[in-house]
Amino acid sequence: MQQPPQHKTIKFTNRLAFKLTLWVGICLVALTTISAYWAVRLQESRSIGKMLQTGHWFSDTVKRATSYAMLKNQRESLHQMIESMGSQTGVEVIRVFNKKGRIMFSSRSSEIGRLVDMDSEACYACHRKDRPLERLAIDDRSRIFTVNAARGPHRVLGVINPIYTSPACYTDPCHVHPPGQKVLGVLDVALSLGAVDKQLGDTTRRVALYAALMCVVICALVALFTFFFVKRPLSALLGATRRITAGDYDQQIRPQTDDEIGELATAFDLMRQGIKEKTEDLEHGRREYQQLFEEVPCYITVQDADFRLLAHNKRFANDFGPSLGQYCYRAYKNRDSRCPNCAVAKTFGDGRAHSAEERVVGADGQARYFLNMTTPITDKKGDLVAVMEMATDITDVMRLEEELKRSEEKYRLFFNNDPNPIFVFDAESLEIMDANDRAAAEYRYPPEELIGNTFLCLTHQADRQRVVEFIAGREAFLPNVRQTRGDGESFYVNLRASYGEHLGRSAVIATTSDITERLQTEQQLIQAAKMATLGEMSAGVAHELNQPLSVIGTGSDFLKKSVERGQEIDPTDLLSVARELGQQVERARRIIDHLREFGRKYEVSAESISLNQPIQGVLGLMGQQLAVRDISVRTELDPDLPPVLADVNRLEQVLINLVMNARDAIEQRRESQGGPEGLIEIKSFTQDGQAVVTVGDNGAGIAPADQDRIFQPFFTTKEVGKGTGLGLSISYGIVRDFGGNISVTSAPGEGATFRLSLPVRGEAAA
Ligand code: ADP
């Protein structure tokens, strides 16, 4: 957790409550002062107004009361009246001025006879113009002034009241005023404002007191309000923000009020939660990075421009045990100066990431290899301040690389020195990805032309479909595949394939072994065997030919004798004889053709055939001789036998061999024990996806000890000159070449059954 930051205490005069109270106080004082002033002024003007009315009423009352005495010029009575009215409480003075400004009567007897200045305060209102005004508005006739009396200075309201001439004044015989004189004098009444001023002073003091009290109370209320509704929740909020600043994000900020500050607190709490989550994420990320930094399987150091270690991970500390501040080159290599190929120096030079391989000889004297990668570290301004170096120990990798190189070389050596061509090609497209030197030499292609070519291009047109099916069926061995060299020459190979991956692709590793020579030898051997068979068959063939020849002989004798005797031959008989002759010639020709066909050299080829075909051929060739030897043949052929991929001629050779051996065994049994009538049974049928032919006989059978040996070359039980011991071994080779099998079951003395099976394949099967 972070250290809580130091908080300075806010000066009292800077506090919100103080400022608010101060400004509210100032405003309140100003406002209440103004309102109090106006209230007092209003009160004063109302009081003065009242006094003014009272003054005018009093002045008029005095005027009316004295008017009769004035008219009659009863001076004494006038004096007394003015004196008695002037002595009333609140009346300052009552005077009567004449036109010249002389005081004729006064409640203050000392003033009587005094002349007043026309510009004096009492006179100025009427005499401010050169000519005195005769009539004045009531307001203009009153004045307020201050007098310094013995009881202290006080204000006085003076009201002047002009005394106008009335008709009685100039018609009465007692009087002396001329009729043109309008104003005879002025009655001046002065009333004391002392009581009014006292009342006003009281009111002013009271208002001021109330205002001051109000200010104090309001300020106190504002201070209290600020304290409870602003300061306290704000302080709580401030405390919470300080806790957040200090890194304590767990304490929830609860709004204490439901006003804006409450909302602010809620917003702060949301912010706290957001910061908390972000901080936790950051912390998690930081821990992860720290863990990575510490536990990454390589050395990480941070260096300054002098190559001093500013930071390093645990692994580095464990293996090199340096203290921070040590020079990198001393820690790593115990050198006195930096390494010549230093990637850190390069990064300090150009501000970019660099990498370099280093060889370090450890304390144990063993050389170790490091791959150093550097990254610049910049400050906020973007200035390069340090460089992080990551050193990965690649000693094992280097060793593995070397081993791999050696292994690769070894593999190449084996690959290229294999006596057979080896191809690695794509299992889908059959595109050749790799081929050994032998392949290039054998197929007579420049190596670069082989790569990228398809394996089918090396295969003869006739066998391409077989190869495609072979690869698609992921089979391991395909015999007798015809290939084409770069110069167009054809040759035969046995194809062996294994399946795997190469460069991320499903690949076939195929080896081809040239069997052309072996095939030729085999062919010669087979040919020799054929010739031997033919030789052996010659007697039987003679029998086969004998029958048509004897028919032809009989026919020609008949014709010859008829001609010699001069007999006329019936045209119908002639036609019949001619037809019979023709048929027999045709039969003899078929036998000869078949023998010729059988005797020719076979081609290493396979086509879609039915196994019934060679059976029929063999029966056509040997049926007669078997019949002559009293051996009957029973056939049970499946007309819907599925086709197989083979060669009729070669299968005929196999079947002739089996039938001849059966014939020999029957005759052997006949010679030794008489035995039953000879019977050869030939059946064809389908079993387990194989087309099967069985050739059974009721001959002498095979001794159990010989059953394993009869397929070996040169094994024969026949007397010298009769058997070669090659028939079954060659038959075995032929059947295997077509992917089939041949086997025997025999009960000695009762006969033997040979079973020949060939797989039903590819297109033919479909
Ligand atoms: P060859 O016929 O020249 O002896 P083969 O290879 O054809 O050579 O036959 C090898 C031997 O197998 C024969 O010598 C014979 O002993 C035995 N054999 C072959 N077929 C039969 C059969 N159907 N019944 C009994 N023995 C047989």
mmCIF file with all atom_site columns, C-alpha atoms in Angstrom, residues 420-567:
data_model
loop_
_atom_site.group_PDB
_atom_site.id
_atom_site.type_symbol
_atom_site.label_atom_id
_atom_site.label_alt_id
_atom_site.label_comp_id
_atom_site.label_asym_id
_atom_site.label_entity_id
_atom_site.label_seq_id
_atom_site.pdbx_PDB_ins_code
_atom_site.Cartn_x
_atom_site.Cartn_y
_atom_site.Cartn_z
_atom_site.occupancy
_atom_site.B_iso_or_equiv
_atom_site.pdbx_formal_charge
_atom_site.auth_seq_id
_atom_site.auth_comp_id
_atom_site.auth_asym_id
_atom_site.auth_atom_id
_atom_site.pdbx_PDB_model_num
ATOM 1   C CA . ASN A 1 420 ? 17.081  -47.625 -54.652  1.00 0.00 ? 420 ASN A CA 1
ATOM 2   C CA . PRO A 1 421 ? 15.462  -44.411 -55.772  1.00 0.00 ? 421 PRO A CA 1
ATOM 3   C CA . ILE A 1 422 ? 13.530  -42.782 -52.927  1.00 0.00 ? 422 ILE A CA 1
ATOM 4   C CA . PHE A 1 423 ? 10.813  -40.231 -53.466  1.00 0.00 ? 423 PHE A CA 1
ATOM 5   C CA . VAL A 1 424 ? 8.942   -38.118 -50.967  1.00 0.00 ? 424 VAL A CA 1
ATOM 6   C CA . PHE A 1 425 ? 5.780   -36.877 -52.572  1.00 0.00 ? 425 PHE A CA 1
ATOM 7   C CA . ASP A 1 426 ? 2.474   -35.291 -51.530  1.00 0.00 ? 426 ASP A CA 1
ATOM 8   C CA . ALA A 1 427 ? -0.159  -37.920 -50.768  1.00 0.00 ? 427 ALA A CA 1
ATOM 9   C CA . GLU A 1 428 ? -2.863  -35.884 -52.505  1.00 0.00 ? 428 GLU A CA 1
ATOM 10  C CA . SER A 1 429 ? -1.283  -34.255 -55.511  1.00 0.00 ? 429 SER A CA 1
ATOM 11  C CA . LEU A 1 430 ? 1.623   -36.767 -55.775  1.00 0.00 ? 430 LEU A CA 1
ATOM 12  C CA . GLU A 1 431 ? 3.898   -33.746 -56.227  1.00 0.00 ? 431 GLU A CA 1
ATOM 13  C CA . ILE A 1 432 ? 7.491   -34.777 -55.572  1.00 0.00 ? 432 ILE A CA 1
ATOM 14  C CA . MET A 1 433 ? 8.891   -32.812 -52.610  1.00 0.00 ? 433 MET A CA 1
ATOM 15  C CA . ASP A 1 434 ? 12.208  -34.592 -52.327  1.00 0.00 ? 434 ASP A CA 1
ATOM 16  C CA . ALA A 1 435 ? 14.098  -37.307 -54.157  1.00 0.00 ? 435 ALA A CA 1
ATOM 17  C CA . ASN A 1 436 ? 17.499  -38.833 -53.581  1.00 0.00 ? 436 ASN A CA 1
ATOM 18  C CA . ASP A 1 437 ? 20.435  -38.706 -55.973  1.00 0.00 ? 437 ASP A CA 1
ATOM 19  C CA . ARG A 1 438 ? 19.794  -42.303 -56.949  1.00 0.00 ? 438 ARG A CA 1
ATOM 20  C CA . ALA A 1 439 ? 16.292  -41.380 -58.146  1.00 0.00 ? 439 ALA A CA 1
ATOM 21  C CA . ALA A 1 440 ? 17.681  -38.649 -60.389  1.00 0.00 ? 440 ALA A CA 1
ATOM 22  C CA . ALA A 1 441 ? 20.304  -41.056 -61.779  1.00 0.00 ? 441 ALA A CA 1
ATOM 23  C CA . GLU A 1 442 ? 17.942  -43.998 -62.259  1.00 0.00 ? 442 GLU A CA 1
ATOM 24  C CA . TYR A 1 443 ? 15.162  -41.986 -63.816  1.00 0.00 ? 443 TYR A CA 1
ATOM 25  C CA . ARG A 1 444 ? 17.658  -39.919 -65.811  1.00 0.00 ? 444 ARG A CA 1
ATOM 26  C CA . TYR A 1 445 ? 16.289  -36.570 -64.759  1.00 0.00 ? 445 TYR A CA 1
ATOM 27  C CA . PRO A 1 446 ? 18.242  -33.540 -63.523  1.00 0.00 ? 446 PRO A CA 1
ATOM 28  C CA . PRO A 1 447 ? 17.486  -33.439 -59.750  1.00 0.00 ? 447 PRO A CA 1
ATOM 29  C CA . GLU A 1 448 ? 15.929  -29.971 -59.956  1.00 0.00 ? 448 GLU A CA 1
ATOM 30  C CA . GLU A 1 449 ? 13.453  -31.219 -62.574  1.00 0.00 ? 449 GLU A CA 1
ATOM 31  C CA . LEU A 1 450 ? 12.295  -34.077 -60.376  1.00 0.00 ? 450 LEU A CA 1
ATOM 32  C CA . ILE A 1 451 ? 11.310  -31.789 -57.497  1.00 0.00 ? 451 ILE A CA 1
ATOM 33  C CA . GLY A 1 452 ? 7.946   -30.228 -58.187  1.00 0.00 ? 452 GLY A CA 1
ATOM 34  C CA . ASN A 1 453 ? 7.094   -32.813 -60.839  1.00 0.00 ? 453 ASN A CA 1
ATOM 35  C CA . THR A 1 454 ? 4.399   -35.404 -60.034  1.00 0.00 ? 454 THR A CA 1
ATOM 36  C CA . PHE A 1 455 ? 5.231   -39.045 -59.435  1.00 0.00 ? 455 PHE A CA 1
ATOM 37  C CA . LEU A 1 456 ? 2.666   -39.958 -62.096  1.00 0.00 ? 456 LEU A CA 1
ATOM 38  C CA . CYS A 1 457 ? 4.863   -38.323 -64.734  1.00 0.00 ? 457 CYS A CA 1
ATOM 39  C CA . LEU A 1 458 ? 7.444   -41.017 -63.965  1.00 0.00 ? 458 LEU A CA 1
ATOM 40  C CA . THR A 1 459 ? 4.812   -43.746 -64.280  1.00 0.00 ? 459 THR A CA 1
ATOM 41  C CA . HIS A 1 460 ? 3.813   -45.284 -67.594  1.00 0.00 ? 460 HIS A CA 1
ATOM 42  C CA . GLN A 1 461 ? 0.380   -44.249 -68.808  1.00 0.00 ? 461 GLN A CA 1
ATOM 43  C CA . ALA A 1 462 ? -0.882  -47.859 -68.488  1.00 0.00 ? 462 ALA A CA 1
ATOM 44  C CA . ASP A 1 463 ? -0.078  -48.079 -64.774  1.00 0.00 ? 463 ASP A CA 1
ATOM 45  C CA . ARG A 1 464 ? -1.042  -44.584 -63.569  1.00 0.00 ? 464 ARG A CA 1
ATOM 46  C CA . GLN A 1 465 ? -4.507  -45.622 -62.426  1.00 0.00 ? 465 GLN A CA 1
ATOM 47  C CA . ARG A 1 466 ? -3.001  -48.526 -60.438  1.00 0.00 ? 466 ARG A CA 1
ATOM 48  C CA . VAL A 1 467 ? -0.598  -46.153 -58.715  1.00 0.00 ? 467 VAL A CA 1
ATOM 49  C CA . VAL A 1 468 ? -3.358  -43.659 -57.880  1.00 0.00 ? 468 VAL A CA 1
ATOM 50  C CA . GLU A 1 469 ? -5.487  -46.437 -56.354  1.00 0.00 ? 469 GLU A CA 1
ATOM 51  C CA . PHE A 1 470 ? -2.484  -47.846 -54.534  1.00 0.00 ? 470 PHE A CA 1
ATOM 52  C CA . ILE A 1 471 ? -1.703  -44.494 -52.870  1.00 0.00 ? 471 ILE A CA 1
ATOM 53  C CA . ALA A 1 472 ? -5.365  -43.736 -52.171  1.00 0.00 ? 472 ALA A CA 1
ATOM 54  C CA . GLY A 1 473 ? -5.677  -47.163 -50.506  1.00 0.00 ? 473 GLY A CA 1
ATOM 55  C CA . ARG A 1 474 ? -2.515  -46.406 -48.455  1.00 0.00 ? 474 ARG A CA 1
ATOM 56  C CA . GLU A 1 475 ? -1.128  -49.790 -49.494  1.00 0.00 ? 475 GLU A CA 1
ATOM 57  C CA . ALA A 1 476 ? 2.454   -50.753 -48.867  1.00 0.00 ? 476 ALA A CA 1
ATOM 58  C CA . PHE A 1 477 ? 3.520   -52.778 -51.885  1.00 0.00 ? 477 PHE A CA 1
ATOM 59  C CA . LEU A 1 478 ? 2.705   -52.575 -55.565  1.00 0.00 ? 478 LEU A CA 1
ATOM 60  C CA . PRO A 1 479 ? 4.535   -55.023 -57.855  1.00 0.00 ? 479 PRO A CA 1
ATOM 61  C CA . ASN A 1 480 ? 5.434   -54.663 -61.517  1.00 0.00 ? 480 ASN A CA 1
ATOM 62  C CA . VAL A 1 481 ? 4.832   -50.960 -62.032  1.00 0.00 ? 481 VAL A CA 1
ATOM 63  C CA . ARG A 1 482 ? 5.976   -49.725 -65.389  1.00 0.00 ? 482 ARG A CA 1
ATOM 64  C CA . GLN A 1 483 ? 8.027   -46.527 -65.151  1.00 0.00 ? 483 GLN A CA 1
ATOM 65  C CA . THR A 1 484 ? 9.349   -44.145 -67.762  1.00 0.00 ? 484 THR A CA 1
ATOM 66  C CA . ARG A 1 485 ? 12.792  -42.575 -67.627  1.00 0.00 ? 485 ARG A CA 1
ATOM 67  C CA . GLY A 1 486 ? 13.549  -38.999 -68.626  1.00 0.00 ? 486 GLY A CA 1
ATOM 68  C CA . ASP A 1 487 ? 14.715  -40.224 -72.051  1.00 0.00 ? 487 ASP A CA 1
ATOM 69  C CA . GLY A 1 488 ? 11.479  -42.185 -72.600  1.00 0.00 ? 488 GLY A CA 1
ATOM 70  C CA . GLU A 1 489 ? 12.842  -45.687 -71.815  1.00 0.00 ? 489 GLU A CA 1
ATOM 71  C CA . SER A 1 490 ? 10.470  -47.960 -69.892  1.00 0.00 ? 490 SER A CA 1
ATOM 72  C CA . PHE A 1 491 ? 11.392  -50.205 -66.984  1.00 0.00 ? 491 PHE A CA 1
ATOM 73  C CA . TYR A 1 492 ? 9.617   -52.180 -64.290  1.00 0.00 ? 492 TYR A CA 1
ATOM 74  C CA . VAL A 1 493 ? 9.772   -51.558 -60.556  1.00 0.00 ? 493 VAL A CA 1
ATOM 75  C CA . ASN A 1 494 ? 8.280   -52.869 -57.376  1.00 0.00 ? 494 ASN A CA 1
ATOM 76  C CA . LEU A 1 495 ? 6.848   -49.881 -55.501  1.00 0.00 ? 495 LEU A CA 1
ATOM 77  C CA . ARG A 1 496 ? 7.019   -49.769 -51.700  1.00 0.00 ? 496 ARG A CA 1
ATOM 78  C CA . ALA A 1 497 ? 5.340   -46.950 -49.853  1.00 0.00 ? 497 ALA A CA 1
ATOM 79  C CA . SER A 1 498 ? 5.116   -45.695 -46.305  1.00 0.00 ? 498 SER A CA 1
ATOM 80  C CA . TYR A 1 499 ? 3.009   -42.767 -45.172  1.00 0.00 ? 499 TYR A CA 1
ATOM 81  C CA . GLY A 1 500 ? 3.842   -39.858 -42.928  1.00 0.00 ? 500 GLY A CA 1
ATOM 82  C CA . GLU A 1 501 ? 4.296   -36.080 -42.846  1.00 0.00 ? 501 GLU A CA 1
ATOM 83  C CA . HIS A 1 502 ? 6.849   -33.919 -44.552  1.00 0.00 ? 502 HIS A CA 1
ATOM 84  C CA . LEU A 1 503 ? 7.018   -30.129 -44.185  1.00 0.00 ? 503 LEU A CA 1
ATOM 85  C CA . GLY A 1 504 ? 3.552   -30.168 -42.650  1.00 0.00 ? 504 GLY A CA 1
ATOM 86  C CA . ARG A 1 505 ? 2.020   -32.052 -45.588  1.00 0.00 ? 505 ARG A CA 1
ATOM 87  C CA . SER A 1 506 ? 0.690   -35.568 -45.720  1.00 0.00 ? 506 SER A CA 1
ATOM 88  C CA . ALA A 1 507 ? 3.450   -37.336 -47.607  1.00 0.00 ? 507 ALA A CA 1
ATOM 89  C CA . VAL A 1 508 ? 4.315   -40.672 -49.155  1.00 0.00 ? 508 VAL A CA 1
ATOM 90  C CA . ILE A 1 509 ? 7.851   -42.028 -48.903  1.00 0.00 ? 509 ILE A CA 1
ATOM 91  C CA . ALA A 1 510 ? 8.188   -44.348 -51.842  1.00 0.00 ? 510 ALA A CA 1
ATOM 92  C CA . THR A 1 511 ? 11.086  -46.540 -52.906  1.00 0.00 ? 511 THR A CA 1
ATOM 93  C CA . THR A 1 512 ? 11.220  -48.180 -56.273  1.00 0.00 ? 512 THR A CA 1
ATOM 94  C CA . SER A 1 513 ? 13.375  -51.207 -57.009  1.00 0.00 ? 513 SER A CA 1
ATOM 95  C CA . ASP A 1 514 ? 14.145  -51.986 -60.613  1.00 0.00 ? 514 ASP A CA 1
ATOM 96  C CA . ILE A 1 515 ? 12.903  -55.520 -61.378  1.00 0.00 ? 515 ILE A CA 1
ATOM 97  C CA . THR A 1 516 ? 13.258  -55.350 -65.136  1.00 0.00 ? 516 THR A CA 1
ATOM 98  C CA . GLU A 1 517 ? 16.187  -57.752 -65.172  1.00 0.00 ? 517 GLU A CA 1
ATOM 99  C CA . ARG A 1 518 ? 14.534  -60.164 -62.773  1.00 0.00 ? 518 ARG A CA 1
ATOM 100 C CA . LEU A 1 519 ? 11.375  -60.069 -64.827  1.00 0.00 ? 519 LEU A CA 1
ATOM 101 C CA . GLN A 1 520 ? 13.357  -60.821 -67.922  1.00 0.00 ? 520 GLN A CA 1
ATOM 102 C CA . THR A 1 521 ? 15.016  -63.799 -66.203  1.00 0.00 ? 521 THR A CA 1
ATOM 103 C CA . GLU A 1 522 ? 11.664  -64.921 -64.860  1.00 0.00 ? 522 GLU A CA 1
ATOM 104 C CA . GLN A 1 523 ? 10.205  -64.494 -68.300  1.00 0.00 ? 523 GLN A CA 1
ATOM 105 C CA . GLN A 1 524 ? 12.916  -66.695 -69.753  1.00 0.00 ? 524 GLN A CA 1
ATOM 106 C CA . LEU A 1 525 ? 12.337  -69.247 -67.027  1.00 0.00 ? 525 LEU A CA 1
ATOM 107 C CA . ILE A 1 526 ? 8.614   -69.158 -67.555  1.00 0.00 ? 526 ILE A CA 1
ATOM 108 C CA . GLN A 1 527 ? 9.156   -69.406 -71.247  1.00 0.00 ? 527 GLN A CA 1
ATOM 109 C CA . ALA A 1 528 ? 11.360  -72.427 -70.714  1.00 0.00 ? 528 ALA A CA 1
ATOM 110 C CA . ALA A 1 529 ? 8.737   -73.940 -68.452  1.00 0.00 ? 529 ALA A CA 1
ATOM 111 C CA . LYS A 1 530 ? 6.117   -73.205 -71.059  1.00 0.00 ? 530 LYS A CA 1
ATOM 112 C CA . MET A 1 531 ? 8.173   -74.899 -73.697  1.00 0.00 ? 531 MET A CA 1
ATOM 113 C CA . ALA A 1 532 ? 8.545   -77.850 -71.391  1.00 0.00 ? 532 ALA A CA 1
ATOM 114 C CA . THR A 1 533 ? 4.789   -77.880 -70.807  1.00 0.00 ? 533 THR A CA 1
ATOM 115 C CA . LEU A 1 534 ? 4.228   -77.666 -74.508  1.00 0.00 ? 534 LEU A CA 1
ATOM 116 C CA . GLY A 1 535 ? 6.652   -80.552 -75.006  1.00 0.00 ? 535 GLY A CA 1
ATOM 117 C CA . GLU A 1 536 ? 4.808   -82.479 -72.340  1.00 0.00 ? 536 GLU A CA 1
ATOM 118 C CA . MET A 1 537 ? 1.525   -81.536 -73.905  1.00 0.00 ? 537 MET A CA 1
ATOM 119 C CA . SER A 1 538 ? 2.657   -82.582 -77.374  1.00 0.00 ? 538 SER A CA 1
ATOM 120 C CA . ALA A 1 539 ? 1.221   -86.068 -77.026  1.00 0.00 ? 539 ALA A CA 1
ATOM 121 C CA . GLY A 1 540 ? -2.032  -84.659 -75.740  1.00 0.00 ? 540 GLY A CA 1
ATOM 122 C CA . VAL A 1 541 ? -2.022  -82.002 -78.468  1.00 0.00 ? 541 VAL A CA 1
ATOM 123 C CA . ALA A 1 542 ? -1.500  -84.762 -80.999  1.00 0.00 ? 542 ALA A CA 1
ATOM 124 C CA . HIS A 1 543 ? -4.654  -86.359 -79.621  1.00 0.00 ? 543 HIS A CA 1
ATOM 125 C CA . GLU A 1 544 ? -6.442  -83.037 -79.832  1.00 0.00 ? 544 GLU A CA 1
ATOM 126 C CA . LEU A 1 545 ? -5.422  -82.659 -83.485  1.00 0.00 ? 545 LEU A CA 1
ATOM 127 C CA . ASN A 1 546 ? -5.946  -86.307 -84.249  1.00 0.00 ? 546 ASN A CA 1
ATOM 128 C CA . GLN A 1 547 ? -9.687  -86.157 -84.043  1.00 0.00 ? 547 GLN A CA 1
ATOM 129 C CA . PRO A 1 548 ? -10.261 -83.346 -86.574  1.00 0.00 ? 548 PRO A CA 1
ATOM 130 C CA . LEU A 1 549 ? -7.561  -84.860 -88.799  1.00 0.00 ? 549 LEU A CA 1
ATOM 131 C CA . SER A 1 550 ? -9.209  -88.295 -88.760  1.00 0.00 ? 550 SER A CA 1
ATOM 132 C CA . VAL A 1 551 ? -12.601 -86.707 -89.574  1.00 0.00 ? 551 VAL A CA 1
ATOM 133 C CA . ILE A 1 552 ? -10.928 -84.766 -92.418  1.00 0.00 ? 552 ILE A CA 1
ATOM 134 C CA . GLY A 1 553 ? -9.204  -88.023 -93.587  1.00 0.00 ? 553 GLY A CA 1
ATOM 135 C CA . THR A 1 554 ? -12.501 -89.963 -93.548  1.00 0.00 ? 554 THR A CA 1
ATOM 136 C CA . GLY A 1 555 ? -14.246 -87.174 -95.467  1.00 0.00 ? 555 GLY A CA 1
ATOM 137 C CA . SER A 1 556 ? -11.509 -86.907 -98.080  1.00 0.00 ? 556 SER A CA 1
ATOM 138 C CA . ASP A 1 557 ? -11.444 -90.762 -98.453  1.00 0.00 ? 557 ASP A CA 1
ATOM 139 C CA . PHE A 1 558 ? -15.159 -90.777 -99.049  1.00 0.00 ? 558 PHE A CA 1
ATOM 140 C CA . LEU A 1 559 ? -14.819 -88.090 -101.707 1.00 0.00 ? 559 LEU A CA 1
ATOM 141 C CA . LYS A 1 560 ? -11.791 -89.762 -103.311 1.00 0.00 ? 560 LYS A CA 1
ATOM 142 C CA . LYS A 1 561 ? -13.457 -93.178 -103.477 1.00 0.00 ? 561 LYS A CA 1
ATOM 143 C CA . SER A 1 562 ? -16.681 -91.754 -104.836 1.00 0.00 ? 562 SER A CA 1
ATOM 144 C CA . VAL A 1 563 ? -14.770 -89.980 -107.612 1.00 0.00 ? 563 VAL A CA 1
ATOM 145 C CA . GLU A 1 564 ? -12.673 -93.132 -108.388 1.00 0.00 ? 564 GLU A CA 1
ATOM 146 C CA . ARG A 1 565 ? -15.818 -95.221 -108.633 1.00 0.00 ? 565 ARG A CA 1
ATOM 147 C CA . GLY A 1 566 ? -17.444 -92.675 -110.805 1.00 0.00 ? 566 GLY A CA 1
ATOM 148 C CA . GLN A 1 567 ? -20.260 -92.436 -108.298 1.00 0.00 ? 567 GLN A CA 1
#
